[in-house]
Coordinates of C-alpha atoms in Angstrom, one line a residue:
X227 CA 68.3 176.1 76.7
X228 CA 67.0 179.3 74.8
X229 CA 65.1 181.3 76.8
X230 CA 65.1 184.4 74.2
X231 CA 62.8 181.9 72.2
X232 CA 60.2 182.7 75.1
X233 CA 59.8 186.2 74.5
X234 CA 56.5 187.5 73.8
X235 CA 55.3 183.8 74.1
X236 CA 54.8 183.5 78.0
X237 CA 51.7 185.7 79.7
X238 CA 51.7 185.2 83.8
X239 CA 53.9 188.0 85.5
X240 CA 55.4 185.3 87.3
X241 CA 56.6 183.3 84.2
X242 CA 57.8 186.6 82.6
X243 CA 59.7 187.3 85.6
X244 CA 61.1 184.0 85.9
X245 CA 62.1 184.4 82.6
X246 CA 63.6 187.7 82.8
X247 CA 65.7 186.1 85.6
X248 CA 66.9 183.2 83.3
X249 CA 68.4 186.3 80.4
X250 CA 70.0 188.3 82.9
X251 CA 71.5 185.2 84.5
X252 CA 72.7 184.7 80.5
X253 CA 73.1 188.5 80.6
X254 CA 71.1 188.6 77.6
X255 CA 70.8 192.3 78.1
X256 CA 69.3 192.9 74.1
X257 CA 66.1 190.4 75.3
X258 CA 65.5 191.2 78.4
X259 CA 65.2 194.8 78.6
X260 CA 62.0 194.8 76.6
X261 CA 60.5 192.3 79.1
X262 CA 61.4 194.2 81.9
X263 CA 59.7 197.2 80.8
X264 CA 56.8 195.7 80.0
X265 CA 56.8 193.9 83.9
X266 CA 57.7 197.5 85.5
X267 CA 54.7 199.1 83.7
X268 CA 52.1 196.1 84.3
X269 CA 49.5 197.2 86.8
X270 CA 48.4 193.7 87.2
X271 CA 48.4 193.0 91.1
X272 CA 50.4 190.3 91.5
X273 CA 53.5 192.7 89.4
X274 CA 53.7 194.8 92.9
X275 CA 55.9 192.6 94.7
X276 CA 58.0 191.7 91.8
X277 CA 58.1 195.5 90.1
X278 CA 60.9 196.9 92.9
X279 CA 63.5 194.1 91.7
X280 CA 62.5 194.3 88.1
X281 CA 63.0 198.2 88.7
X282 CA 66.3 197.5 90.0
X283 CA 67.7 195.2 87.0
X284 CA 66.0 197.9 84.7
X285 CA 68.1 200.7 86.4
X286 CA 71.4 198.4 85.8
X287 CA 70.9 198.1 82.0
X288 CA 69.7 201.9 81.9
X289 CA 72.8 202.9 83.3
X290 CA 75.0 200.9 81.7
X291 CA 73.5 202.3 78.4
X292 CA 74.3 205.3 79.4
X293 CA 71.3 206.7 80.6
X294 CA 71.3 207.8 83.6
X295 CA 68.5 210.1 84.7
X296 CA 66.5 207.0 83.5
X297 CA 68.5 204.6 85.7
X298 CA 68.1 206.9 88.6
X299 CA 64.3 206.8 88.0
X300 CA 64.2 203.3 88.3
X301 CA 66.3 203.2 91.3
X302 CA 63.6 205.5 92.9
X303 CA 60.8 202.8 92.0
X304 CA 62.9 199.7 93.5
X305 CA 63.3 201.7 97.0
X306 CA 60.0 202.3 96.9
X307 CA 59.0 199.4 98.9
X308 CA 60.4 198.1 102.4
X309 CA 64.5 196.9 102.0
X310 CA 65.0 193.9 100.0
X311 CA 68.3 192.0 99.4
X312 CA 69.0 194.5 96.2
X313 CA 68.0 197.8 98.2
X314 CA 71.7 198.6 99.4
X315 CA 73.0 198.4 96.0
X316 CA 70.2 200.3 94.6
X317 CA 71.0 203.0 96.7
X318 CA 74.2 202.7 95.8
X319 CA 74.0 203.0 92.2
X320 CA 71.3 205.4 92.4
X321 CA 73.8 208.1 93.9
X322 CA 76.4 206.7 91.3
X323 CA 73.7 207.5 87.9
X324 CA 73.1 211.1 89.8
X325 CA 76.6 211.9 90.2
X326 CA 77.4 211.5 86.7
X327 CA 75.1 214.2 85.6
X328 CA 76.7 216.7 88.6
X329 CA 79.4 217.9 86.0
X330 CA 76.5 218.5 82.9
X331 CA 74.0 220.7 82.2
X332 CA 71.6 219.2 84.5
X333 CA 73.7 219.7 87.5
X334 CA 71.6 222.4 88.9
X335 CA 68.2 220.1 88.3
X336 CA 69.9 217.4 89.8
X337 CA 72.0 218.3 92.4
X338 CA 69.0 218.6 95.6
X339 CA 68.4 214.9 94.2
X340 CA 71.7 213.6 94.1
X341 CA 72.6 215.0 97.7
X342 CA 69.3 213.8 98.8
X343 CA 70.5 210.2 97.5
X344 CA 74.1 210.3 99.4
X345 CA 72.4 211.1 102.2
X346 CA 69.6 208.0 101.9
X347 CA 72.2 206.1 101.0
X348 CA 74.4 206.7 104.2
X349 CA 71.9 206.6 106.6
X350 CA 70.2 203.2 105.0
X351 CA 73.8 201.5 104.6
X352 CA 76.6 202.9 106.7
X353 CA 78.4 199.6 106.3
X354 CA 78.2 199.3 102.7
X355 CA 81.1 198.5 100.6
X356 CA 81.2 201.8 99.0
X357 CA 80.2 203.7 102.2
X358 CA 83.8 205.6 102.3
X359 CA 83.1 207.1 98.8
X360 CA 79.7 208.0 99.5
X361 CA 81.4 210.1 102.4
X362 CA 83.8 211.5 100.0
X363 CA 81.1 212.4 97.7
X364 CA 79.0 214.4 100.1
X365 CA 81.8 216.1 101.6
X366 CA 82.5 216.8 97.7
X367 CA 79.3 218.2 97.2
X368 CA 78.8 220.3 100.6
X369 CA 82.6 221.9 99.4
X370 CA 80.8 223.1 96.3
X371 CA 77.9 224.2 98.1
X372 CA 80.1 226.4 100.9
X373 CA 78.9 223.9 103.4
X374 CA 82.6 224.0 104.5
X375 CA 82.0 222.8 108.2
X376 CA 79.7 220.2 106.8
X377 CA 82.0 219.1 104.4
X378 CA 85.0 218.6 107.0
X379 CA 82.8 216.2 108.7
X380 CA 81.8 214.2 106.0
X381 CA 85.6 214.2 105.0
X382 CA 86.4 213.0 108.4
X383 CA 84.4 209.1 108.4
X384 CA 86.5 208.5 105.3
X385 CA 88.5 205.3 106.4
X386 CA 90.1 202.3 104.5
X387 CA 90.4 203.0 100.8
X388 CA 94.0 205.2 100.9
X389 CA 93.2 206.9 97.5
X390 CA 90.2 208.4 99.0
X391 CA 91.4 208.8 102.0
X392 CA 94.2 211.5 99.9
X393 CA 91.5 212.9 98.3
X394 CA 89.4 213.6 101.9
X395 CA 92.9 215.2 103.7
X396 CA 93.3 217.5 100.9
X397 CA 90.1 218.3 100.5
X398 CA 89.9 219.5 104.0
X399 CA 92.6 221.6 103.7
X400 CA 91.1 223.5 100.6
X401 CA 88.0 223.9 103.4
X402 CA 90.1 225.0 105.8
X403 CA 91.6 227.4 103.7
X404 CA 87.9 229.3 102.6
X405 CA 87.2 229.2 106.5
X406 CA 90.1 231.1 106.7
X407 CA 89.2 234.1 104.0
X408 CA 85.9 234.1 106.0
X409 CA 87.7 234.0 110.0
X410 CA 85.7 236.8 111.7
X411 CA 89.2 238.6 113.7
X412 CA 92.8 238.1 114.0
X413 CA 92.5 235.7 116.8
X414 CA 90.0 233.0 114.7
X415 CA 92.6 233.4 111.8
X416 CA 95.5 232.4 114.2
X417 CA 93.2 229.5 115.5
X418 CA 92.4 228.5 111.8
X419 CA 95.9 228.7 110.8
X420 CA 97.1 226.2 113.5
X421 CA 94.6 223.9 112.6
X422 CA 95.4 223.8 109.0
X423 CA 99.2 223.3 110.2
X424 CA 97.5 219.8 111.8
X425 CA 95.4 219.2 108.5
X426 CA 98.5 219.3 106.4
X427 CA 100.4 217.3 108.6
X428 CA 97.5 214.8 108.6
X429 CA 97.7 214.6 105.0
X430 CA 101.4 214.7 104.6
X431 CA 101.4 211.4 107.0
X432 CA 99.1 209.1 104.4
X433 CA 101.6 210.3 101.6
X434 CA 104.6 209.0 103.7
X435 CA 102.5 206.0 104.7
X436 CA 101.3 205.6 101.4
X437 CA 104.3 206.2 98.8
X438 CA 103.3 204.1 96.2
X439 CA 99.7 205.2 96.6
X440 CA 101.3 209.2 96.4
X441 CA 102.8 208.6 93.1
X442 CA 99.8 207.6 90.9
X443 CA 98.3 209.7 88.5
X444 CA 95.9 211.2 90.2
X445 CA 96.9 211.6 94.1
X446 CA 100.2 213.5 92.7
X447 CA 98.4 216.0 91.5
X448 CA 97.0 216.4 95.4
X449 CA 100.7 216.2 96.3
X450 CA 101.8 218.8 93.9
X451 CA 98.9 221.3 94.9
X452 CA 99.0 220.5 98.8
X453 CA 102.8 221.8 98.4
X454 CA 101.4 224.7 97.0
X455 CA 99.0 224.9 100.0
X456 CA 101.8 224.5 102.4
X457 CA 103.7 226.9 101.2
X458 CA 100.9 229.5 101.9
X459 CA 100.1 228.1 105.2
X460 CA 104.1 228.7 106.2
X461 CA 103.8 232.2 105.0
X462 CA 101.3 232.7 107.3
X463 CA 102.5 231.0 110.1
X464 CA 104.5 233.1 111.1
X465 CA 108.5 234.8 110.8
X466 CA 110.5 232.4 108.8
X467 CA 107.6 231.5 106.8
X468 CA 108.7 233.1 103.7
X469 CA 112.1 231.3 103.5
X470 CA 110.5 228.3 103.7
X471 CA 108.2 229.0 100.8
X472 CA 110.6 229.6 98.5
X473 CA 112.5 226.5 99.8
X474 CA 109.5 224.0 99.2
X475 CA 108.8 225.7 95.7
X476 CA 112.7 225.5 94.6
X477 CA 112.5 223.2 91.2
X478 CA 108.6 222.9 91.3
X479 CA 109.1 222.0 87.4
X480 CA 111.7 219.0 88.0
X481 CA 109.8 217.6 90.8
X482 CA 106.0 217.9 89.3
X483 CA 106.6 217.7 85.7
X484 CA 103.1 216.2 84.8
X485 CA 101.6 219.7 86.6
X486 CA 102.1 222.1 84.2
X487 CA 98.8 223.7 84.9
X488 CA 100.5 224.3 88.4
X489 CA 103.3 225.6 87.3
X490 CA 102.5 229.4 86.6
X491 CA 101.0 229.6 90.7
X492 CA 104.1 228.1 91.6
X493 CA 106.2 231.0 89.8
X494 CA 104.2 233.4 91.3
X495 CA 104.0 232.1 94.7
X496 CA 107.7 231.7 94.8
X497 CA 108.5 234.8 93.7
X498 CA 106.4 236.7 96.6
X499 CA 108.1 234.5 98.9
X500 CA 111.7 236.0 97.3
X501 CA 110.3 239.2 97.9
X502 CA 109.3 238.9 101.6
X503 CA 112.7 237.3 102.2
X504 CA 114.6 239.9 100.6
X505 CA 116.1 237.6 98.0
X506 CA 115.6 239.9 94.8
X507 CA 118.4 238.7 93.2
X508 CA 116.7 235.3 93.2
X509 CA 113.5 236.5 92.3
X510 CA 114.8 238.4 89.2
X511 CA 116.4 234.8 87.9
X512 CA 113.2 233.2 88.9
X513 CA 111.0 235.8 86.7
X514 CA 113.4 235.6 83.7
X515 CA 113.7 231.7 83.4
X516 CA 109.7 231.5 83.9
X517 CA 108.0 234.4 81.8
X518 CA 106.9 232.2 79.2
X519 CA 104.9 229.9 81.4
X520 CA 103.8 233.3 83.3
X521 CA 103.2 234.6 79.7
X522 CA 101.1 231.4 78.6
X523 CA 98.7 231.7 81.9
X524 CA 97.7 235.1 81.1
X525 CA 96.6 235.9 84.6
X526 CA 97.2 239.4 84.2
X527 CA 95.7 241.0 87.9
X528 CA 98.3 238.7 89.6
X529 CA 101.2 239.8 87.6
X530 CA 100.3 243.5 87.5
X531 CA 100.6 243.6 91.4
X532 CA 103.1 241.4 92.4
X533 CA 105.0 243.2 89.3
X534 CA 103.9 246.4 91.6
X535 CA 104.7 245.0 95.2
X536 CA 108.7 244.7 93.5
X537 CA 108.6 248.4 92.4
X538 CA 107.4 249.4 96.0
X539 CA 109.8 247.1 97.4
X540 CA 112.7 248.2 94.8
X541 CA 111.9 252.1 96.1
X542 CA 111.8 251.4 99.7
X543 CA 115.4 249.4 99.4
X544 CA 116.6 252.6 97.1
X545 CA 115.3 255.1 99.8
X546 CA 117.3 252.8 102.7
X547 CA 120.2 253.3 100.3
X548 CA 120.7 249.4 99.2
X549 CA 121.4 249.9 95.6
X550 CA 122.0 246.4 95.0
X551 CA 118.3 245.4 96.4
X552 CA 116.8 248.1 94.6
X553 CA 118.5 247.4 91.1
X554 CA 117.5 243.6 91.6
X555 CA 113.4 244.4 93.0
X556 CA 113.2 246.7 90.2
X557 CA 114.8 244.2 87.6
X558 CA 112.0 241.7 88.8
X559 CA 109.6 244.4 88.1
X560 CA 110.4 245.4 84.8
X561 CA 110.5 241.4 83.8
X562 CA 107.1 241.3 85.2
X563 CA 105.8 244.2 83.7
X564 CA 107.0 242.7 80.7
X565 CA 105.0 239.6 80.5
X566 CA 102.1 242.0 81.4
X567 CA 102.3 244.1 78.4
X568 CA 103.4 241.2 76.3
X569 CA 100.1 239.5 77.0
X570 CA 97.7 241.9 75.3
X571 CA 99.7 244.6 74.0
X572 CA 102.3 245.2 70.7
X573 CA 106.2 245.7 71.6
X574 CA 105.9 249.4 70.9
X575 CA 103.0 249.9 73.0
X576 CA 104.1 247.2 75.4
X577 CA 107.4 249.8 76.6
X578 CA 105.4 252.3 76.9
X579 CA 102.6 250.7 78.8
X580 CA 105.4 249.1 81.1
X581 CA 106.6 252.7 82.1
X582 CA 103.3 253.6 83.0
X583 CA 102.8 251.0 85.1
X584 CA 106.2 251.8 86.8
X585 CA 105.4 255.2 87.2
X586 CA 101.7 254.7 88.8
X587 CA 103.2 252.4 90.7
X588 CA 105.6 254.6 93.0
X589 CA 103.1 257.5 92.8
X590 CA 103.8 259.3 89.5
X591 CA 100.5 259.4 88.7
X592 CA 100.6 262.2 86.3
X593 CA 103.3 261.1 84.1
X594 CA 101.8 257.6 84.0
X595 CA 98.4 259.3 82.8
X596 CA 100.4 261.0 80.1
X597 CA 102.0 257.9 78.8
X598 CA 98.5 255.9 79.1
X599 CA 97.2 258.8 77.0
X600 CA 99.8 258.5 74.5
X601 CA 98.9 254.5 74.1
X602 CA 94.8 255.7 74.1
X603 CA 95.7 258.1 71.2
X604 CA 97.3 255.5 68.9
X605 CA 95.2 252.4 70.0
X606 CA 91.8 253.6 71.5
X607 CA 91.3 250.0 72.4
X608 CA 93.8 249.3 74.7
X609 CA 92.5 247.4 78.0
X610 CA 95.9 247.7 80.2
X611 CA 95.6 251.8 79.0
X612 CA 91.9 252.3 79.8
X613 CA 92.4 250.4 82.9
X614 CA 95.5 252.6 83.9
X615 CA 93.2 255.7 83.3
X616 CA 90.5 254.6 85.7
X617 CA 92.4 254.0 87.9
X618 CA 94.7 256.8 88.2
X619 CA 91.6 258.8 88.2
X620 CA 89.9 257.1 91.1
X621 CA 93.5 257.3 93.0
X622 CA 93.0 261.3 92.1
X623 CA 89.4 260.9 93.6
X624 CA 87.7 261.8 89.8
X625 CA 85.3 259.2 90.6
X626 CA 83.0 260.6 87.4
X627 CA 86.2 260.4 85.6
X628 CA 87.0 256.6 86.8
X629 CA 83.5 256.0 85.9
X630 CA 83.7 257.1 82.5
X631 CA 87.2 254.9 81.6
X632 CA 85.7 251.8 83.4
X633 CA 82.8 251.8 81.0
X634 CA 85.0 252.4 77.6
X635 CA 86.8 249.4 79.3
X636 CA 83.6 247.6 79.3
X637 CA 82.4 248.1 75.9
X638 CA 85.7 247.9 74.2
X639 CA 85.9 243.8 75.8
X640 CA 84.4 241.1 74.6
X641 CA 81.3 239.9 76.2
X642 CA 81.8 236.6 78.4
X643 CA 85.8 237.3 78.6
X644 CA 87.3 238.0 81.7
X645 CA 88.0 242.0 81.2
X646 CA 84.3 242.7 80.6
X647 CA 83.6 240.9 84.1
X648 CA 86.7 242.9 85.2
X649 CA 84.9 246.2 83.6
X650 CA 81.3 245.8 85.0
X651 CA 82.7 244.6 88.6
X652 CA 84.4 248.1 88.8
X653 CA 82.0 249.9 87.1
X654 CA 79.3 248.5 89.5
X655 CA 81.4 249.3 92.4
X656 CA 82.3 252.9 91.8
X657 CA 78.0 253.2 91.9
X658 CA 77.9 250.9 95.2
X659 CA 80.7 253.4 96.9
X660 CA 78.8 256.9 95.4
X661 CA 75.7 255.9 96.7
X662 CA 74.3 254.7 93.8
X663 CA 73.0 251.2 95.0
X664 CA 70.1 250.6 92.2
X665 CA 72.5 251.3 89.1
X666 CA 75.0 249.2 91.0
X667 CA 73.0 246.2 91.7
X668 CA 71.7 246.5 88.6
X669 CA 75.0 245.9 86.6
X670 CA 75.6 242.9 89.1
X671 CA 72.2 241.2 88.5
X672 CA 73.1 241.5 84.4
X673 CA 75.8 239.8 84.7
X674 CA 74.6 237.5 88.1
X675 CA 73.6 234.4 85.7
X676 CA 77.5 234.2 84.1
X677 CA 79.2 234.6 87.2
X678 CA 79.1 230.9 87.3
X679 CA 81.4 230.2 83.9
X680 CA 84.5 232.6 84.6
X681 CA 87.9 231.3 84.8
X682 CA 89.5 233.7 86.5
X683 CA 88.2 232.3 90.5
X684 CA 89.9 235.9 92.3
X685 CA 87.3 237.9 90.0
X686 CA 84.4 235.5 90.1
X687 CA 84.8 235.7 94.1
X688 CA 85.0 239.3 94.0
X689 CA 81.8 239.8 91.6
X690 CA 79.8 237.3 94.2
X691 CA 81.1 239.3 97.1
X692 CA 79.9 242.3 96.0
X693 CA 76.5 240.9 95.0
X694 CA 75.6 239.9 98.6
X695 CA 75.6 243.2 99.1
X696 CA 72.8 243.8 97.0
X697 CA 70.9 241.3 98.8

C-alpha cells in the first residue's frame, strides 16, 4: 500500500528492484530516483542483469528533469547488453536527449554522438513508431553537415506522418538548391534544375493533398518559403521565368502575413524579376510601398546591387532611346539607393552618398570618388564611403590603394558585426589575388572561429569559400 515506506529499508537487489518497479508503476518519480541510482551503481553480481532496465527508467526521469546529457548516458548503459523489450525505445529516446543539445553550446561535443545514435537507432529499429522522424532527423543533420546527397536519401524513406513528410519535400529542395551553387558545368546545372522542377512539384502535391495539414503554424512557413524557392527555380528555368516570378510573389504580404521575416526576400526577389521582365514601372511602385521593410532588414550588399542592376538597366533603356523605361529603372534605383544610405548614413550624407553610388555605378568613377571624399572629409567613419573608395580604387587597378581603404573599413567596424567580416573578407582577398597567400590566410584563420555566428549567410559563404583556398 506504501511502498515509499520501504526505502532504505529493503537490502537484496532483487527486492530493491522490485520495489523500484512498484514507485514507477505509482510514478513516484521523487522516491524512486534515489533507489535507482543506487541499483545502477551496485557492482553486486546479481545487479548485471537488472542494471540495463534500471538504466533505462533512470534515463526517463533524467530527461524528463531536464537533463539530458545524463539521460543520454544512461541510455548508453541500458543498450549495453543484448536487446531487451525496452532497447527500441531506449534508442529512441537516446537520439531524442542528444538532439536537444544540437541547438546549444555543446552541439559541436555532441553532434558525432547524436548522428552516431540516429544511425543505431535506424539500423536496430527500422519499424519503430518514430522511425519516419528519425529519418527526418538524419537527413536534418547531414543538411547541416553538407552531406547534401546523403541527406536527400534519408529525406526520401520519410513516409506516413504528413507534417514530416512537408518538412522532408522542402528540405530536399533547399539540398537541391546548394547542389546547384556547386553543379560542375552548364549541362549538370540544367540537369539539377529539372530535377528541382520535380522536387517542387513533389512538395507542392502533399500541400494540395494535405490542405489542412499546409495551413498549420509551422508547414506554412515551408509554404511561404518553397514559394520563394519556386520563384527562383522559374527564373532559372528558362524564358518566361521572370514573368512568372513576379506573378507568384504579387501580394506576398496578404497571402503570408505571419512571415514577416520573409517579407524583405520577397521584395527583393520580386523586384529582380520586374527588372528581367522589363516592368520598371512596376518595380518602382513595388520599391516605394516596401522600403520600410527593405529598410528594417538592413541587408545592405543585396540592396546596393540590385539598386545598381536598375541604374545599368535604366542606362541601357536611355541609350536604346526608351525614356519611359529609363525614367522608371532609374526611379527604382534612386528609391533603392535610398534605403541604402538611410540604413547607416544621416539625410545630408545619405544624398550625397546616393549620387555616388549612381555615378560608380554607370562608370563615373571619378566623380563618385570625389563625392565619397567629400562624405570621408566630414564623417571619417563612414562605412558606405570607405567602401565606395576601395572599390573605386580596385576598379582603377590601385590595388595598394583598395588595400589601404579596406583596412580603414575594417578598423572603423565594430568587431563581430557584419562590416568588419565584410572588411577582413576583402582585405584578405586583395592579398590572395596579389600573391600574398600567407597574409591572406592569415586574416581568414583570425577570423575562421566566428565564421560560424554571422547573420548575413551570402558573406559567411563567401568568407568559407575563400578559406578552402588556404587549405
Amino acid at each position: 500500500d506504501d511502498p515509499a515506506a520501504w526505502v532504505g529499508k529493503v537490502t537484496g537487489i532483487t527486492a530493491r528492484w522490485n520495489l523500484a518497479r512498484l514507485l514507477l508503476q505509482r510514478e513516484d518519480f521523487e522516491h524512486v530516483r534515489p533507489l535507482l541510482e543506487e541499483i545502477v551503481a551496485d557492482e553486486d553480481p546479481e545487479a548485471e542483469t537488472i542494471r540495463p532496465q534500471a538504466s533505462y527508467w533512470l534515463g526517463v526521469l533524467l530527461l524528463k528533469d531536464g537533463d539530458r546529457l545524463g539521460a543520454a548516458d544512461r541510455f548508453d548503459a541500458a543498450l549495453s547488453q543484448p536487446a531487451e523489450s525496452f532497447s527500441a525505445d531506449a534508442a529512441h529516446l537516446r537520439f531524442k536527449a542528444l538532439e536537444g543539445l544540437m541547438e546549444g553550446e555543446a552541439a559541436a561535443q555532441v553532434v558525432d554522438r547524436y548522428g552516431a545514435a540516429l544511425r543505431f537507432f535506424l539500423r536496430e529499429h527500422p519499424d519503430h513508431t518514430h522511425a519516419n522522424e528519425g529519418y527526418y532527423r538524419l537527413g536534418e543533420l547531414q543538411q547541416n553537415l553538407g552531406e547534401f546527397d546523403a541527406a536527400i536519401d534519408s529525406y526520401a524513406k520519410v513516409e506516413g506522418d504528413t507534417n514530416l513528410q512537408l518538412r522532408a519535400a522542402f528540405a530536399t529542395v533547399q539540398c537541391r538548391f546548394e547542389q546547384l551553387k556547386a553543379a560542375p558545368d552548364p549541362p549538370a546545372r540544367e540537369r539539377l534544375v529539372a530535377v528541382v522542377g520535380e522536387d517542387l512539384g513533389r512538395f507542392w502535391g502533399l500541400v494540395d493533398a494535405h490542405p489542412s495539414q499546409a495551413e498549420s503554424a509551422a508547414p506554412a512557413s515551408l509554404v511561404a518559403k518553397a514559394t520563394l524557392l519556386q520563384a527562383v527555380y522559374v527564373t532559372l528555368r528558362g524564358p518566361g521565368g521572370a514573368e512568372e516570378a513576379a506573378r507568384l510573389l504579387d501580394d506576398f504580404a496578404t497571402r503570408f502575413p505571419n512571415q514577416p521575416e520573409l517579407l524583405a526576400q520577397a521584395v527583393r526577389l520580386r523586384l529582380a524579376a520586374l527588372r528581367d521582365a522589363g516592368r520598371f514601372e512596376d518595380a518602382e511602385i513595388e520599391a516605394k510601398e516596401h522600403a520600410a521593410v527593405l529598410r528594417e532588414e538592413g541587408h545592405a550588399d543585396a540592396i546596393d546591387k540590385l539598386a545598381a542592376s536598375f541604374t545599368k538597366e535604366g542606362a541601357r533603356r536611355a541609350a536604346e532611346d526608351d525614356d519611359h523605361a529609363a525614367r522608371a529603372a532609374r526611379q527604382t534605383a534612386l528609391q533603392l539607393y535610398a534605403v541604402l544610405t538611410e540604413i547607416d548614413e544621416s539625410s545630408e550624407a545619405g544624398r550625397r552618398l546616393k549620387m555616388a553610388r549612381l555615378s560608380e555605378s554607370t562608370g563615373e568613377l571619378e566623380r563618385a570618388a570625389q563625392i565619397y571624399g567629400e562624405v570621408l572629409a566630414d564623417d571619417p567613419d563612414s562605412l558606405v564611403a570607405l567602401a565606395g573608395q576601395a572599390r573605386i580604387a580596385e576598379e582603377q587597378g590601385d590595388a595598394a590603394s583598395a588595400v589601404r581603404h579596406w583596412s580603414r573599413y575594417a578598423k572603423t567596424a565594430r568587431p563581430g558585426d557584419a562590416a568588419w567580416y565584410r572588411g577582413q573578407y576583402h582585405l584578405a582577398r586583395l592579398q590572395l589575388v596579389a600573391g600574398e597567400d600567407a597574409e591572406g590566410c592569415r586574416i581568414l584563420e583570425e577570423v575562421r572561429s566566428a565564421i560560424a555566428g554571422l547573420r548575413d549567410k551570402e558573406l559567411r559563404e563567401q568568407l568559407v569559400e575563400i578559406y578552402e583556398s588556404c587549405k
